[in-house]
Coordinates of C-alpha atoms in Angstrom, one line a residue:
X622 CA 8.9 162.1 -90.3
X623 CA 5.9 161.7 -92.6
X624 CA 6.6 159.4 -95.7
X625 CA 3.6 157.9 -96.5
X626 CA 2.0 160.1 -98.7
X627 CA 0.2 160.5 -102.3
X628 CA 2.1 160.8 -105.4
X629 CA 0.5 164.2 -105.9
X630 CA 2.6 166.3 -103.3
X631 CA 5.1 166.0 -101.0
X632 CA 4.6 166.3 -97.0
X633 CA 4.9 170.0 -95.8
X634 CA 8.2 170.3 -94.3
X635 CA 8.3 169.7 -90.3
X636 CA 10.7 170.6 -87.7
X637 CA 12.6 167.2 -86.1
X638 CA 12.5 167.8 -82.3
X639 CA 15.4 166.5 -81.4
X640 CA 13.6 164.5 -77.9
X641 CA 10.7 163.4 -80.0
X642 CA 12.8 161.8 -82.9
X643 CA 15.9 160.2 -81.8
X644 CA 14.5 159.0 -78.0
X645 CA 14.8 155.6 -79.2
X646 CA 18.1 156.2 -80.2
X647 CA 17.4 156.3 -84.3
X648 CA 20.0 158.7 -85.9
X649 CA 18.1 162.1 -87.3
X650 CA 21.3 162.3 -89.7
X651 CA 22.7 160.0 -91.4
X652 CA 26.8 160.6 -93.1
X653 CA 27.8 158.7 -96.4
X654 CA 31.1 158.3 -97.1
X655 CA 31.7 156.7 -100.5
X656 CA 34.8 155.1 -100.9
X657 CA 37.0 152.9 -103.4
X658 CA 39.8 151.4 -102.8
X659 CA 40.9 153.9 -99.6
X660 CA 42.5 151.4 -97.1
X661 CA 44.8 154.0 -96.4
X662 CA 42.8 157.1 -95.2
X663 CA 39.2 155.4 -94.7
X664 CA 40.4 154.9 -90.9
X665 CA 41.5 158.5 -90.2
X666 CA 38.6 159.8 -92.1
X667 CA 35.7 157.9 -90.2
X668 CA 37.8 158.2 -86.5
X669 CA 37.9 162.4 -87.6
X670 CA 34.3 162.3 -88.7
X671 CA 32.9 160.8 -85.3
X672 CA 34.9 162.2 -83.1
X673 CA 33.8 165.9 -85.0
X674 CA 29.8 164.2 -84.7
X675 CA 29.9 163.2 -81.4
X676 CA 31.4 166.8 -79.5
X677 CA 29.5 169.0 -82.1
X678 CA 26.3 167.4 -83.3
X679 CA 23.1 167.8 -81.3
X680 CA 21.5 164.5 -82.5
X681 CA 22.0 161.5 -83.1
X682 CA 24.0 160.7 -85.9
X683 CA 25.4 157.8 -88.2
X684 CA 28.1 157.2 -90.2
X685 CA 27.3 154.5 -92.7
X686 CA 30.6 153.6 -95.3
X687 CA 29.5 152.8 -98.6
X688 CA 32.4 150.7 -100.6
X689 CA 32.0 150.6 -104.4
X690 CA 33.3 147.4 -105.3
X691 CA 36.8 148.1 -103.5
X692 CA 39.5 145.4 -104.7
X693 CA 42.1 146.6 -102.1
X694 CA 41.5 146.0 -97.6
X695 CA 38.9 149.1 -98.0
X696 CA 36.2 146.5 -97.0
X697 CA 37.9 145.1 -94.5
X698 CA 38.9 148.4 -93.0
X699 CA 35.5 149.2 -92.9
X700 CA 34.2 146.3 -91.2
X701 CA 36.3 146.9 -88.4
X702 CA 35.2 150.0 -87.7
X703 CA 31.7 149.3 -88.0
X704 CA 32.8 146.9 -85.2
X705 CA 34.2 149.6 -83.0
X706 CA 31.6 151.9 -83.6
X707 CA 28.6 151.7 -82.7
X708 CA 27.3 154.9 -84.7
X709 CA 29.8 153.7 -87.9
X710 CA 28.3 150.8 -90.5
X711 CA 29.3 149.8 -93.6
X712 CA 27.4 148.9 -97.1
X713 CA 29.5 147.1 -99.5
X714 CA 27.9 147.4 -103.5
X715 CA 29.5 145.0 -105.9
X716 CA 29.4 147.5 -108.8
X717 CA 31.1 151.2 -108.8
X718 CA 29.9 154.7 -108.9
X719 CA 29.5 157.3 -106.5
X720 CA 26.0 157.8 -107.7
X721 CA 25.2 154.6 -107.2
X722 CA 26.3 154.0 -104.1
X723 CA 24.4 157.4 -102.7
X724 CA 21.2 156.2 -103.9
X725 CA 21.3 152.6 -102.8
X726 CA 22.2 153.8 -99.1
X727 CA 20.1 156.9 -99.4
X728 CA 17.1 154.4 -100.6
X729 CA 17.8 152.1 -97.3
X730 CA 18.2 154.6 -94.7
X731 CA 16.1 155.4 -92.1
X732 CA 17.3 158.4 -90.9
X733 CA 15.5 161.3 -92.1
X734 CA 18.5 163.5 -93.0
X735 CA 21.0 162.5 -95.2
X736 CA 24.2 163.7 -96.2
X737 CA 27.4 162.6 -98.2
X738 CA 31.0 163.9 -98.0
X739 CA 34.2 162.9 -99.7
X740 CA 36.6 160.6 -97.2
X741 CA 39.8 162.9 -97.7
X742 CA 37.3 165.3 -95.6
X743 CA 38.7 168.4 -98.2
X744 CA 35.7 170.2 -96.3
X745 CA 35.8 171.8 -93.1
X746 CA 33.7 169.7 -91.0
X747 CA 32.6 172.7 -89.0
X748 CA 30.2 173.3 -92.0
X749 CA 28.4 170.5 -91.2
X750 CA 25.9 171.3 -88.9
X751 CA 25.4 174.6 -90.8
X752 CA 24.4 171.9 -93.5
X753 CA 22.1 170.4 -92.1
X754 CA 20.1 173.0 -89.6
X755 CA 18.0 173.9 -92.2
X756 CA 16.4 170.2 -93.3
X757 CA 16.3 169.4 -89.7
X758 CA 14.4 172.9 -89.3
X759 CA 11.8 172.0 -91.9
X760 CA 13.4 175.4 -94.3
X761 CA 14.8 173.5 -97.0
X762 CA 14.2 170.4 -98.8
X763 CA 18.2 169.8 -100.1
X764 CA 21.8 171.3 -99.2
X765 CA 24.9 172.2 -100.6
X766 CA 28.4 173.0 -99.7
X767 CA 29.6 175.6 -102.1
X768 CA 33.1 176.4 -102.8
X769 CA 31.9 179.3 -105.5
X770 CA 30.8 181.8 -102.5
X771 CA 32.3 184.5 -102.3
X772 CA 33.1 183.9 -98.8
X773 CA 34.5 180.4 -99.0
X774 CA 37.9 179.8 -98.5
X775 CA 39.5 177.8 -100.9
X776 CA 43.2 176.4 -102.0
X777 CA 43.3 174.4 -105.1
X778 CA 45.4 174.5 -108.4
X779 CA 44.3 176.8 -111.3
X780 CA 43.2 173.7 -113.6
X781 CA 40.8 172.4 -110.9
X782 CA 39.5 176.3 -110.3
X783 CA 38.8 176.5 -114.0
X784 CA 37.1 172.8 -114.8
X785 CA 35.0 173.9 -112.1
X786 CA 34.2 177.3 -112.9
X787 CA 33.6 176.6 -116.6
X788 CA 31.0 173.9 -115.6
X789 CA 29.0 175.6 -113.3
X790 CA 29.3 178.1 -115.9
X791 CA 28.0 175.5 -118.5
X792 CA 25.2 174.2 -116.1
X793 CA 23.9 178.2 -115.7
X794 CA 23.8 178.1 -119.5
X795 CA 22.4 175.4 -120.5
X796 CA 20.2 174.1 -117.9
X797 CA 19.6 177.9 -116.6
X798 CA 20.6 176.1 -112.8
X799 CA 21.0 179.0 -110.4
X800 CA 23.4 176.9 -107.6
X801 CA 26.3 177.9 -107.4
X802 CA 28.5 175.0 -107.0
X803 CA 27.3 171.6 -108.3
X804 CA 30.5 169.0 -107.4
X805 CA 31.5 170.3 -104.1
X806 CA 31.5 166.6 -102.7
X807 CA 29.3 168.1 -99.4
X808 CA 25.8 167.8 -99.6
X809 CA 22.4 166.4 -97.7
X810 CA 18.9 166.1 -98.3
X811 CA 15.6 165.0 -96.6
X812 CA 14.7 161.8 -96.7
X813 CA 11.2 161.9 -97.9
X814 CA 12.6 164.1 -100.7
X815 CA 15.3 161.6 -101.6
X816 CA 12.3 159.1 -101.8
X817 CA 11.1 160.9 -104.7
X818 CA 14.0 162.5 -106.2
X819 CA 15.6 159.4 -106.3
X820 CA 13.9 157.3 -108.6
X821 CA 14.3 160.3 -111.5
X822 CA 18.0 160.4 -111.5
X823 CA 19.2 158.2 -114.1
X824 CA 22.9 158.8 -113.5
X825 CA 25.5 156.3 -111.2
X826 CA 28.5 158.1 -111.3
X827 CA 30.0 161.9 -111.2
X828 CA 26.8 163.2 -113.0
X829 CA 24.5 162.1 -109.6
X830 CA 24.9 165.3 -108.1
X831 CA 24.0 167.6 -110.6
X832 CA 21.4 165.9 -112.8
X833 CA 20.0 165.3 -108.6
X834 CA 20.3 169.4 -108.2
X835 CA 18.9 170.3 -111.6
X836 CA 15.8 168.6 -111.5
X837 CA 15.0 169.2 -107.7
X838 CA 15.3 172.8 -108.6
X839 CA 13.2 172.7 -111.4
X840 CA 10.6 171.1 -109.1
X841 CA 10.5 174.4 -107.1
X842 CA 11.9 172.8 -104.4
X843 CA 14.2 174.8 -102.0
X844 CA 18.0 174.3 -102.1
X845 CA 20.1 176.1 -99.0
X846 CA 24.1 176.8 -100.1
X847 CA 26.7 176.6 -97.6
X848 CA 30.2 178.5 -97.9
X849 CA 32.3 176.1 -97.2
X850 CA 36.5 176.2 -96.4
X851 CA 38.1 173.6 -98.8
X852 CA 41.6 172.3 -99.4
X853 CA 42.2 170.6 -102.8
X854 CA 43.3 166.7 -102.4
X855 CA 46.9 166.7 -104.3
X856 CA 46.9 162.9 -104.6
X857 CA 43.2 163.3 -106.2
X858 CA 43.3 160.4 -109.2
X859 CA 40.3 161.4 -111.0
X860 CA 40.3 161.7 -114.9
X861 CA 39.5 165.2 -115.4
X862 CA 38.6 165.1 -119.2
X863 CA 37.3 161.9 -118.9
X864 CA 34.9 162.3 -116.3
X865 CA 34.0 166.4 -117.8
X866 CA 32.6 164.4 -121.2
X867 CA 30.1 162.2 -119.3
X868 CA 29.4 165.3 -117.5
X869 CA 28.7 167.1 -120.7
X870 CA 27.0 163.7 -122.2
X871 CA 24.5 164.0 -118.9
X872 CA 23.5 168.0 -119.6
X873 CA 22.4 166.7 -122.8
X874 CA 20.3 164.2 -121.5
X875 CA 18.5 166.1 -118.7
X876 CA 18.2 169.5 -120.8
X877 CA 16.4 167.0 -124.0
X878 CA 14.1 165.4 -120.8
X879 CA 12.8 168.7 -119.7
X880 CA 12.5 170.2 -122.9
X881 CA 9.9 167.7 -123.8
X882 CA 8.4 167.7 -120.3
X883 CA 9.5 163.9 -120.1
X884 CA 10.3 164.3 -116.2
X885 CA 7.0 164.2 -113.7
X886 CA 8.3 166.5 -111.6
X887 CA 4.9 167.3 -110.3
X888 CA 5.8 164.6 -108.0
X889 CA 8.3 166.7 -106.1
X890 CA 5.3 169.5 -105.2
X891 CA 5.0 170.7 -101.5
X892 CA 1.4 170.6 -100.6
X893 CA -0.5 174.2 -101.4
X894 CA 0.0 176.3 -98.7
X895 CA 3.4 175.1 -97.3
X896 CA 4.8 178.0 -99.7
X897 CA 4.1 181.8 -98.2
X898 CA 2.7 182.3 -101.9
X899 CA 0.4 180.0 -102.5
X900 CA -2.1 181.2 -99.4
X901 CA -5.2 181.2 -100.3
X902 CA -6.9 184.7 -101.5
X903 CA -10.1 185.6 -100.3
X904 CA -12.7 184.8 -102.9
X905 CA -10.1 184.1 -105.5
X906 CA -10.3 180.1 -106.8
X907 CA -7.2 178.7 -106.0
X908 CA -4.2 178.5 -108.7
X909 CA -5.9 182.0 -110.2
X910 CA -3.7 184.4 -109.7
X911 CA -0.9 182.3 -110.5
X912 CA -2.2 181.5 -113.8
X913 CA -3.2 184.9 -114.1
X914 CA 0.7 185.8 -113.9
X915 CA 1.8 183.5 -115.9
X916 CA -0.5 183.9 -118.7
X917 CA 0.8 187.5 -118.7
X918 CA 3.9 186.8 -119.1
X919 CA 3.3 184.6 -121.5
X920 CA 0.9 186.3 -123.8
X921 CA 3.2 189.4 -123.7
X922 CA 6.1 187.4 -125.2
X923 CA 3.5 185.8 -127.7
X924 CA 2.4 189.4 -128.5
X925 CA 6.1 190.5 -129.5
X926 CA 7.3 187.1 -131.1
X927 CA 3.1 187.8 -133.2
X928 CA 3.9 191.6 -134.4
X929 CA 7.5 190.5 -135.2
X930 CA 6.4 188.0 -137.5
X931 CA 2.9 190.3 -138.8
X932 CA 6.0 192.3 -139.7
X933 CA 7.9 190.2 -141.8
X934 CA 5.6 188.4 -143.2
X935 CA 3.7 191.8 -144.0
X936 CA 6.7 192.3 -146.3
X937 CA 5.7 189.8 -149.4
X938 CA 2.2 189.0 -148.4
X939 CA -1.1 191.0 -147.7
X940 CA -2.5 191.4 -144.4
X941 CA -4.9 189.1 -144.1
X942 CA -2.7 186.2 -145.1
X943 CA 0.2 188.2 -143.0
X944 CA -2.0 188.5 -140.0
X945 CA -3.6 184.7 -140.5
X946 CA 0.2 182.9 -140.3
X947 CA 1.7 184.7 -137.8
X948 CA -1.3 184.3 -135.2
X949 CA -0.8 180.6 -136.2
X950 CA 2.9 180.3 -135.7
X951 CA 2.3 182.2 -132.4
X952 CA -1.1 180.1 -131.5
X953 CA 1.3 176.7 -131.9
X954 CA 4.5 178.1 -129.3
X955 CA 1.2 180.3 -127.2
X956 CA -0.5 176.7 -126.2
X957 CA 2.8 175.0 -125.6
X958 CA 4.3 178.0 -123.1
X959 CA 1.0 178.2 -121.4
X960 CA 0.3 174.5 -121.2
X961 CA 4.0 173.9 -119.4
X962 CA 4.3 177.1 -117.7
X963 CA 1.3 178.2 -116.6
X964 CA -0.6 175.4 -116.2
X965 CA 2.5 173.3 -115.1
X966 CA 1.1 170.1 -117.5
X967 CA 3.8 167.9 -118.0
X968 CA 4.9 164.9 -119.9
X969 CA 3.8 164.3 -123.6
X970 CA 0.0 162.8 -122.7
X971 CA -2.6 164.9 -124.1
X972 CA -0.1 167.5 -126.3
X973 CA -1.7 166.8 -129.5
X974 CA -5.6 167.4 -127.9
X975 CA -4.2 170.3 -125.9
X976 CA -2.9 171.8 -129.5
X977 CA -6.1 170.9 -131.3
X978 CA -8.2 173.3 -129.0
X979 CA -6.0 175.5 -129.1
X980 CA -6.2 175.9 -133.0
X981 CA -10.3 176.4 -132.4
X982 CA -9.2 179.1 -129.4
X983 CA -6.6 180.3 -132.2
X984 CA -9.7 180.6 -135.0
X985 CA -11.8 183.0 -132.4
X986 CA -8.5 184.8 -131.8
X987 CA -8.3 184.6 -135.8
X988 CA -12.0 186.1 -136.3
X989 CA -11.5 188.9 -134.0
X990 CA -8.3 189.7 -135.6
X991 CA -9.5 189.3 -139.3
X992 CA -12.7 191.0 -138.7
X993 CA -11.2 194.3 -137.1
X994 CA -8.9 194.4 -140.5
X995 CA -12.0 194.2 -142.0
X996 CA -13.7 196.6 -140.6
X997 CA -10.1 199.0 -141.1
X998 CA -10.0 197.7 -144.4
X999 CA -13.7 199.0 -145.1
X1000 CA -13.2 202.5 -143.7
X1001 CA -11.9 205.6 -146.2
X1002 CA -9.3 206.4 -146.9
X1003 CA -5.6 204.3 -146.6
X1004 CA -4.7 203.1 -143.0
X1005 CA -0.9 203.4 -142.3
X1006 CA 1.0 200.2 -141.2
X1007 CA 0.9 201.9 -137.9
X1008 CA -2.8 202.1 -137.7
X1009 CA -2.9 198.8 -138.6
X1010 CA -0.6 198.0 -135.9
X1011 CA -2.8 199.5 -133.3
X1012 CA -6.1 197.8 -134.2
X1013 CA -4.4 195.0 -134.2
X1014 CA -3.0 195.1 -130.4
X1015 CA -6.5 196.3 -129.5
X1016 CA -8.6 192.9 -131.3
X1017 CA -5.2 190.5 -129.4
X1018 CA -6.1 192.0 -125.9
X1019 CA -9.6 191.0 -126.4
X1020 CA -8.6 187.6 -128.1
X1021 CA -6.0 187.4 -124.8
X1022 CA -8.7 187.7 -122.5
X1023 CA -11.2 185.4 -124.4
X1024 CA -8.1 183.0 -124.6
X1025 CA -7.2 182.8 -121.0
X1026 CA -10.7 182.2 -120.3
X1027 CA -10.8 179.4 -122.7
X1028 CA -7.6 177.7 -121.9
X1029 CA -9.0 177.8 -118.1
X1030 CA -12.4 176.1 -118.5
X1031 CA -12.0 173.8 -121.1
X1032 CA -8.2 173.3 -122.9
X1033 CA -6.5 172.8 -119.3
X1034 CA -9.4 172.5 -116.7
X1035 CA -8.8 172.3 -112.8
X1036 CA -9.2 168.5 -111.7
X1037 CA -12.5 168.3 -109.8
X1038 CA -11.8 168.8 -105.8
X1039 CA -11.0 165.5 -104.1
X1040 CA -10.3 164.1 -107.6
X1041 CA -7.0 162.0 -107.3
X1042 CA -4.2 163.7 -109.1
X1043 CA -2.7 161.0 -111.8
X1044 CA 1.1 161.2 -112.3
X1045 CA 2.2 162.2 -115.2
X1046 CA 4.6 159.1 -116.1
X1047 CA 5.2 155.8 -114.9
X1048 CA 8.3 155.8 -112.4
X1049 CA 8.7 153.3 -110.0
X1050 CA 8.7 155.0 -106.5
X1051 CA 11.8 153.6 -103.4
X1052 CA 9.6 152.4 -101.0
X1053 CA 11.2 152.8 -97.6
X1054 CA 13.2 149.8 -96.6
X1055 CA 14.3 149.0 -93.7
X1056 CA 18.3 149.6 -92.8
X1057 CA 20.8 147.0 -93.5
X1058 CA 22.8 145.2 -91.7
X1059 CA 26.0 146.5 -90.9
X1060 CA 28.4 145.1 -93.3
X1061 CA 25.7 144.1 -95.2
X1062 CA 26.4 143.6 -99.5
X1063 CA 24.4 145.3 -102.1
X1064 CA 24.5 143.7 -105.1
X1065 CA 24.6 145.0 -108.3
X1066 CA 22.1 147.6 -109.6
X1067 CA 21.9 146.6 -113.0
X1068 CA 23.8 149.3 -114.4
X1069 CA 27.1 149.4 -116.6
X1070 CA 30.3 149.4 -114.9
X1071 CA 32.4 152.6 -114.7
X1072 CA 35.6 152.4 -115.8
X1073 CA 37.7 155.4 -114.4
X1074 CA 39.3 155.2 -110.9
X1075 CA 37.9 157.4 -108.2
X1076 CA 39.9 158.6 -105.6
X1077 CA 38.5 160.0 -102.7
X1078 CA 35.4 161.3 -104.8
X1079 CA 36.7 164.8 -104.6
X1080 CA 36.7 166.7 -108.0

């Protein structure tokens, strides 16, 4: 699988031939079970997992148990069955969190599909392969199990239905994430993805998942849902309330980073033309008509949010002064939408230039707009407000079009072709590494502890 690529696109997507990829025997998935302190059912768990892999699967496979900082015989179990096993190995991390221990395995693997489920296996291992057919096809970029389908079958307890319903319900609020079902503990992802996904996910514990969903959504990349068929784990130990307010702690956190376009999600970009709409139109530059749509959209909100404002401030001021702050108000929030959104510039570098010039765009739109109240102003007779209205829509689609071309050639201008594409922050990329030994130790990350118990990772 291609990984060694520039940091301004990702590799287009590829199909992994099942003789061409794993002839030397390297796994093309690779299974993470986190685990802490599960002695008991780590065993049963990894002897049920492989024995599912190796009568189902159509590649080769791994199983690869990653202990965070067990204190119990979890390491010990997992030792031996790395032992027994040839497909099984174990990481051992001296520092908890599920998060954690995804990413440092994830960052080490070879494989170039990678997945993660819970060890009390509360999903139905025939939705594994389901899972992961569409990464090893080359459709999708990420996968999820999802317990919120309306065909999933699922028996857990009311409190567990409603915690989980309310925070997807949250997420869809306040993030605007359209998945359906962020903590099913049942998920996979392709490698060179993870690569670059990784790196922008801050948190180590619970929050991993979703913060790792929300932003490789936002990147445009594609994420395939599963139904799945889950039983809830009764002996489950996880603090609810506890682990719901570092939940809540971690919207806050991703929603404040994109809001400021602090993430270079840029980085997650499939190359142009891997996407079915970004083919190339005959004799139209490319990234036009994108813009073109965009811009639209934009400029008709900007329209609304101007006239709304003309209109209030209309009420204790005189035209031109009415007209002259609510184009200004509208310029400000006009440069920033189309500067993010149409233009997809992100990250803080160049904000304040990219607002200058757009206060001299705003002063052409402003001339346009002042002269044609002139020029009402100057005719007989008293124009109504509704008249005014209407000459003033006219002089903003002449201004919009003026704008557009503007904002095209000289505010936001296409990089030069074969110019390198410069990220848009600093983030230190996971090079691949090769695997680890099995029963290799990981040592700590050099993040805080967490201090609630985890049992069985299931939520």
């Amino acid at each position: 699988m291609q990984t060694d690529t520039p940091w301004s696109a990702l590799p287009a997507r590829d199909h992994l031939l099942a003789g061409a990829v794993d002839a030397a025997g390297d796994p093309v998935l690779d299974v993470v079970v986190p685990v802490y302190n599960e002695e008991k059912d780590l065993e049963p768990c990894v002897l049920r997992l492989h024995d599912h892999l190796a009568r189902t699967f159509p590649y080769a496979f791994r199983i690869t148990v990653a202990d965070n900082a067990s204190t119990d015989r979890t390491p010990q179990v997992a030792a031996g069955l790395a032992a027994a096993l040839p497909r099984v190995r174990s990481y051992r991390l001296e520092e908890k969190g599920r998060g954690r221990a995804l990413r440092t395995v994830w960052s080490h693997s070879d494989a170039p599909v990678l997945a993660y489920m819970d060890v009390d296996l509360s999903t139905d291992l025939n939705a594994l392969l389901p899972l992961v057919a569409p990464l090893i096809s080359g459709h999708s970029d990420l996968a999820i199990g999802s317990r919120l389908a309306r065909s999933s079958r699922v028996v857990r307890g009311s409190k567990r239905e409603f915690v989980s319903r309310a925070y997807n319900l949250i997420l869809r609020s306040s993030l605007a994430a359209r998945f359906s079902d962020a903590q099913c503990g049942f998920k996979a992802i392709r490698r060179e993805v993870a690569q670059r996904l990784l790196p922008m996910v801050e948190d180590t514990g619970w929050f991993f998942d979703t913060e790792m969903l929300v932003l490789a959504e936002r990147a445009g990349l594609r994420i395939h849902e599963v139904p799945v068929d889950w039983v809830d784990d009764p002996e489950s130990t996880v603090h609810i309330v506890r682990t719901a307010t570092e939940d809540l702690r971690g919207v806050w956190r991703v929603g404040r980073a994109l809001a400021v376009g602090a993430l270079p999600l840029d980085r997650l970009a499939r190359p142009f033309g891997d996407d079915p709409r970004d083919r190339a139109l005959s004799g139209v530059p490319g990234g036009l008509a994108r813009q073109l749509v965009g811009f639209c959209v934009v400029g008709a909100l900007s329209t609304l949010f101007y006239l709304v404002l003309y209109s209030l401030f209309r009420l204790g001021a005189g035209p031109q002064i009415a007209n002259g702050g609510a184009l200004l108000v509208s310029a400000v929030a006009n440069t920033a939408a189309n500067r993010r959104l149409t233009f997809g510039v992100r990250g803080r570098g160049g904000a304040v230039r990219h607002q200058a010039q757009g206060l001299v765009v705003f002063a052409i739109g402003l001339a346009l707009t002042s002269g044609s109240l002139a020029a009402l102003g100057a005719a007989p007779g008293s124009p109504s407000h509704g008249t005014e209205l209407a000459v003033l829509i006219a002089a903003n689609l002449a201004a919009t079009v003026l704008r557009f071309l503007l904002f095209r050639a000289w505010v936001f201008p296409e990089r030069a072709a074969g110019s390198p594409a410069a990220p848009a922050a600093p983030v230190a990329p996971v090079a691949p590494v090769a695997p680890v030994a099995p029963g290799a130790s990981v040592g700590p990350a050099g993040h805080a502890d967490e201090t609630h118990h985890e049992r069985g990772n299931t939520r």
